[in-house]
């Protein structure tokens, strides 16, 4: 299991961030996000609890076809919003295929201590795989990918925020606002790292191919084992 | 944004619109009464539950809470 965490600051107040969180999709660059549904939602002890189901497309790499037959990834997003303490917590996990890969991401958005008009996001991620012969490669790829996407995610959320709150955006630190728009045209908006990672792990796992190739001979011998290990996830 | 089931799209859109308004204009301003959109949600949810059944989605796995339970992973700080 790999663990990773980082913190980022948004130059928007917490209410704006909380508001924008529900309006991440659709956007022109999130075509891989297919659906978004609210499964349950309730206010309990002053805190809003929500569970959502997201689906995304994925491309299955050749070597993964034996493991994964479907081309849609389902993601469960649990969240709590506490308006009193101004805390938004999100917790996402992939549904099914958890033996092949399990990616859990937790993000806590709070008022920035240095500037009450800003919001700090503390992100933690747990990346795991239990596929014999592949787990290390998948985990390493996942972690690398996750780190690279931190900047993308940060810029993406800034883009969404800037469009929702242009008045606030005009007071943003110029270098920050520049950064917030630079990557977007090419890279698209990635508002949840875990979702992106969950997507990319299945979709772009060809990148692991090199590492996986070394394991191919072994994997072929053990294909029966892998398949058996994977079966419970399919049924 | 579309629902997982096309048949639920209209009900979802109506609910989402109501929720956005409620969240920013009521909840964030301290009004915790969440009845404003409950009728919209009921209709949308009925449709959604049936759709998840039809699509063989493991509803127990969907509904199993992780956040705030023993299932939740611990940060290493």
Coordinates of C-alpha atoms in Angstrom, one line a residue:
Chain A
X1 CA 0.0 0.0 0.0
X2 CA 1.3 3.5 -0.9
X3 CA 0.3 6.6 1.1
X4 CA 0.6 10.1 -0.2
X5 CA -0.5 13.5 1.1
X6 CA -0.2 17.2 0.2
X7 CA -1.8 20.6 1.0
X8 CA -2.9 23.3 -1.4
X9 CA -4.4 26.8 -0.9
X10 CA -7.2 28.2 -2.9
X11 CA -7.6 32.0 -3.1
X12 CA -11.4 31.7 -2.6
X13 CA -13.2 31.6 0.6
X14 CA -14.6 28.4 2.1
X15 CA -18.2 29.1 1.1
X16 CA -17.2 29.5 -2.5
X17 CA -15.2 26.3 -2.5
X18 CA -18.0 24.4 -0.9
X19 CA -20.4 25.8 -3.4
X20 CA -18.2 25.0 -6.4
X21 CA -17.6 21.5 -5.2
X22 CA -21.1 20.4 -6.3
X23 CA -20.7 22.0 -9.7
X24 CA -17.5 20.4 -11.0
X25 CA -19.3 18.6 -13.7
X26 CA -20.0 18.9 -16.5
X27 CA -17.2 21.0 -17.9
X28 CA -15.8 21.1 -21.4
X29 CA -12.9 19.0 -20.5
X30 CA -14.6 16.3 -18.4
X31 CA -15.9 14.2 -21.2
X32 CA -14.6 11.1 -19.6
X33 CA -17.1 11.6 -16.7
X34 CA -20.3 10.0 -17.9
X35 CA -22.7 10.2 -15.0
X36 CA -23.2 11.7 -11.6
X37 CA -25.9 10.6 -9.2
X38 CA -26.8 11.5 -5.6
X39 CA -27.6 8.2 -3.8
X40 CA -28.4 9.6 -0.4
X41 CA -28.3 13.0 1.3
X42 CA -29.3 14.1 4.8
X43 CA -28.6 16.7 7.4
X44 CA -27.7 15.2 10.7
X45 CA -26.5 17.2 13.7
X46 CA -26.0 20.2 11.5
X47 CA -23.8 18.3 9.1
X48 CA -24.8 17.5 5.5
X49 CA -24.0 13.9 4.6
X50 CA -24.0 13.0 0.9
X51 CA -23.2 9.8 -1.0
X52 CA -22.7 10.1 -4.8
X53 CA -22.1 7.6 -7.5
X54 CA -19.9 8.7 -10.5
X55 CA -19.2 6.7 -13.6
X56 CA -16.3 7.3 -16.0
X57 CA -15.1 5.7 -19.2
X58 CA -11.9 3.8 -19.3
X59 CA -9.8 2.1 -21.9
X60 CA -8.6 -1.3 -20.8
X61 CA -5.0 -2.1 -21.8
X62 CA -4.4 -5.4 -23.6
X63 CA -2.7 -7.0 -20.7
X64 CA -5.6 -6.0 -18.5
X65 CA -8.4 -7.4 -20.6
X66 CA -8.1 -10.7 -18.9
X67 CA -8.7 -8.9 -15.6
X68 CA -11.2 -6.3 -16.5
X69 CA -14.0 -6.8 -19.0
X70 CA -16.1 -3.7 -18.5
X71 CA -15.1 -0.3 -19.7
X72 CA -16.9 1.8 -17.1
X73 CA -15.5 2.7 -13.7
X74 CA -17.8 3.4 -10.8
X75 CA -16.7 5.7 -8.0
X76 CA -18.4 6.3 -4.7
X77 CA -17.9 9.7 -3.2
X78 CA -18.9 10.3 0.4
X79 CA -18.8 13.8 1.8
X80 CA -19.7 15.8 4.9
X81 CA -20.2 19.6 5.0
X82 CA -20.1 21.3 8.4
X83 CA -21.1 24.9 7.9
X84 CA -20.3 25.7 11.5
X85 CA -16.7 24.7 11.6
X86 CA -16.5 25.4 7.8
X87 CA -15.2 21.9 7.0
X88 CA -15.9 20.0 3.8
X89 CA -14.6 16.5 3.8
X90 CA -14.7 14.2 0.8
X91 CA -13.8 10.5 0.7
X92 CA -13.8 8.6 -2.6
X93 CA -13.3 5.0 -3.4
X94 CA -13.7 2.8 -6.5
X95 CA -16.6 0.3 -6.6
X96 CA -15.5 -3.2 -7.5
X97 CA -12.1 -4.2 -8.9
X98 CA -10.7 -3.4 -5.5
X99 CA -8.4 -6.4 -5.6
X100 CA -6.9 -5.2 -8.9
X101 CA -6.6 -1.7 -7.5
X102 CA -8.1 0.2 -4.6
X103 CA -7.7 4.0 -4.5
X104 CA -9.0 5.9 -1.7
X105 CA -8.7 9.7 -1.5
X106 CA -9.7 11.9 1.4
X107 CA -9.7 15.7 1.0
X108 CA -10.4 18.1 3.9
X109 CA -11.2 21.7 2.9
X110 CA -10.9 24.3 5.7
X111 CA -10.5 28.0 6.1
X112 CA -6.9 29.0 5.7
X113 CA -5.3 30.0 9.0
X114 CA -3.2 32.7 7.4
X115 CA -6.0 34.3 5.4
X116 CA -9.7 33.7 6.3
X117 CA -10.6 34.6 2.6
X118 CA -8.7 31.5 1.4
X119 CA -9.2 27.8 1.7
X120 CA -6.7 25.1 2.4
X121 CA -7.2 21.6 1.0
X122 CA -5.4 18.7 2.7
X123 CA -5.3 15.7 0.5
X124 CA -4.5 12.1 1.5
X125 CA -4.4 9.1 -0.8
X126 CA -4.1 5.3 -0.3
X127 CA -3.1 3.3 -3.3
X128 CA -3.3 -0.5 -3.2
X129 CA -3.2 -3.5 -5.5
X130 CA -3.3 -7.1 -4.7
X131 CA -2.8 -8.6 -8.1
X132 CA 0.1 -11.0 -7.8
X133 CA 3.0 -10.0 -10.0
X134 CA 1.5 -6.6 -10.8
X135 CA 0.8 -5.0 -7.5
X136 CA 4.1 -3.2 -7.1
X137 CA 4.0 -1.8 -10.7
X138 CA 0.4 -0.7 -10.3
X139 CA 1.1 1.0 -7.0
X140 CA 4.2 2.7 -8.2
X141 CA 2.4 3.9 -11.3
X142 CA -0.5 5.1 -9.3
X143 CA 1.6 7.1 -6.9
X144 CA 3.6 8.7 -9.6
X145 CA 0.5 9.6 -11.5
X146 CA -1.2 11.0 -8.3
X147 CA 1.8 13.3 -7.6
X148 CA 1.8 14.6 -11.2
X149 CA -1.9 15.3 -11.1
X150 CA -1.7 17.5 -8.0
X151 CA -0.9 20.6 -10.0
X152 CA -3.6 19.7 -12.6
X153 CA -6.2 19.3 -9.9
X154 CA -5.3 22.5 -8.3
X155 CA -5.4 24.4 -11.5
X156 CA -8.7 22.7 -12.5
X157 CA -10.5 23.7 -9.3
X158 CA -9.2 27.2 -9.7
X159 CA -10.6 27.4 -13.2
X160 CA -14.0 26.3 -12.0
X161 CA -13.9 28.7 -9.1
X162 CA -12.8 31.6 -11.3
X163 CA -15.7 31.0 -13.6
X164 CA -18.2 30.9 -10.8
X165 CA -16.8 33.8 -8.9
X166 CA -15.1 36.1 -11.4
X167 CA -15.3 39.0 -9.0
X168 CA -13.0 37.2 -6.5
X169 CA -10.8 35.8 -9.2
X170 CA -9.8 39.3 -10.3
X171 CA -8.0 39.8 -7.0
X172 CA -6.1 36.6 -7.3
X173 CA -2.4 36.6 -7.2
X174 CA -1.5 37.0 -10.9
X175 CA 1.0 34.2 -11.0
X176 CA -1.6 31.9 -9.4
X177 CA -4.4 32.9 -11.7
X178 CA -2.1 32.4 -14.7
X179 CA -1.2 29.0 -13.4
X180 CA -4.9 28.3 -12.9
X181 CA -5.6 28.7 -16.6
X182 CA -2.4 27.6 -18.3
X183 CA -2.9 23.9 -18.4
X184 CA -6.6 23.7 -18.9
X185 CA -6.9 23.8 -22.6
X186 CA -4.6 20.9 -23.1
X187 CA -5.1 18.9 -20.0
X188 CA -8.7 19.3 -19.0
X189 CA -10.2 19.9 -15.7
X190 CA -9.3 17.3 -13.1
X191 CA -11.2 18.1 -9.9
X192 CA -10.6 14.9 -8.1
X193 CA -7.3 13.3 -8.1
X194 CA -8.5 10.0 -7.0
X195 CA -11.2 9.9 -9.6
X196 CA -8.7 10.7 -12.2
X197 CA -6.3 8.2 -10.9
X198 CA -9.0 5.5 -10.6
X199 CA -9.8 6.3 -14.2
X200 CA -6.2 6.4 -15.4
X201 CA -5.2 3.3 -13.6
X202 CA -7.6 1.3 -15.7
X203 CA -7.6 3.6 -18.7
X204 CA -4.0 4.4 -19.1
X205 CA -2.3 1.5 -17.4
X206 CA -0.4 0.8 -20.6
X207 CA 2.2 3.0 -19.0
X208 CA 2.8 0.2 -16.6
X209 CA 3.4 -2.0 -19.6
X210 CA 7.1 -1.9 -19.4
X211 CA 7.1 -2.9 -15.8
X212 CA 4.4 -5.4 -16.5
X213 CA 6.3 -6.9 -19.4
X214 CA 8.9 -8.1 -17.0
X215 CA 6.2 -9.8 -15.1
X216 CA 4.5 -11.2 -18.2
X217 CA 6.3 -14.5 -18.3
X218 CA 5.5 -14.9 -14.7
X219 CA 2.0 -13.6 -15.1
X220 CA 1.4 -16.1 -17.9
X221 CA 2.3 -18.9 -15.7
X222 CA 0.2 -17.5 -13.0
X223 CA -2.6 -16.3 -15.1
X224 CA -4.8 -18.9 -13.6
X225 CA -4.0 -17.6 -10.2
X226 CA -4.6 -14.0 -11.1
X227 CA -7.9 -14.9 -12.7
X228 CA -8.9 -16.8 -9.7
X229 CA -8.0 -13.9 -7.5
X230 CA -10.0 -11.6 -9.6
X231 CA -13.1 -13.7 -10.0
X232 CA -14.8 -12.6 -6.8
X233 CA -14.7 -9.0 -7.9
X234 CA -16.5 -9.8 -11.1
X235 CA -19.4 -11.8 -9.7
Chain B
X1 CA -24.8 16.1 -15.7
X2 CA -26.5 12.9 -16.7
X3 CA -27.8 10.2 -14.4
X4 CA -26.7 6.6 -14.7
X5 CA -30.1 5.9 -16.1
X6 CA -31.5 8.0 -18.9
X7 CA -35.0 7.6 -17.6
X8 CA -34.0 9.4 -14.4
X9 CA -32.4 12.4 -16.1
X10 CA -35.3 14.8 -15.9
X11 CA -36.0 14.0 -12.2
X12 CA -32.3 14.4 -11.5
X13 CA -32.1 17.7 -13.1
X14 CA -35.0 19.1 -11.2
X15 CA -33.5 17.8 -7.9
X16 CA -30.0 19.1 -8.7
X17 CA -31.4 22.6 -9.4
X18 CA -33.3 22.6 -6.2
X19 CA -30.3 21.4 -4.2
X20 CA -27.9 24.0 -5.6
X21 CA -30.3 26.7 -4.5
X22 CA -30.8 25.2 -1.1
X23 CA -27.1 24.6 -0.5
X24 CA -26.0 28.1 -1.2
X25 CA -29.0 30.1 -0.1
X26 CA -30.2 28.1 2.9
X27 CA -27.7 25.6 4.3
X28 CA -24.5 27.7 4.0
X29 CA -26.4 30.5 5.6
X30 CA -27.3 28.4 8.7
X31 CA -30.8 27.1 7.7
X32 CA -30.5 23.4 8.4
X33 CA -34.0 22.5 7.3
X34 CA -33.5 20.2 4.4
X35 CA -37.2 19.6 3.5
X36 CA -37.1 22.1 0.6
X37 CA -36.0 19.5 -2.0
X38 CA -37.2 16.4 -0.3
X39 CA -40.1 15.8 -2.8
X40 CA -37.8 16.2 -5.7
X41 CA -35.3 13.8 -4.1
X42 CA -37.9 11.2 -3.3
X43 CA -39.0 11.0 -7.0
X44 CA -35.4 11.0 -8.3
X45 CA -34.3 8.4 -5.7
X46 CA -37.1 6.0 -6.6
X47 CA -36.0 6.1 -10.2
X48 CA -32.4 5.8 -9.3
X49 CA -32.8 2.8 -6.9
X50 CA -34.7 0.9 -9.6
X51 CA -32.0 1.8 -12.2
X52 CA -29.2 0.5 -9.9
X53 CA -31.1 -2.7 -9.4
X54 CA -31.6 -3.1 -13.2
X55 CA -27.9 -2.4 -13.8
X56 CA -26.9 -5.0 -11.2
X57 CA -25.0 -2.4 -9.1
X58 CA -24.1 -3.8 -5.7
X59 CA -26.3 -1.5 -3.6
X60 CA -24.9 -2.8 -0.3
X61 CA -21.3 -1.9 -1.4
X62 CA -22.6 1.5 -2.6
X63 CA -24.4 2.3 0.7
X64 CA -21.7 1.0 3.0
X65 CA -20.3 4.1 4.8
X66 CA -16.6 4.4 5.1
X67 CA -16.2 8.1 6.0
X68 CA -16.5 8.5 9.8
X69 CA -16.6 4.8 10.4
X70 CA -14.0 2.1 11.3
X71 CA -13.6 1.5 7.5
X72 CA -12.1 5.0 7.1
X73 CA -8.4 4.9 6.4
X74 CA -6.2 6.8 8.8
X75 CA -4.0 9.6 7.8
X76 CA -0.3 9.2 8.7
X77 CA 0.2 12.3 10.8

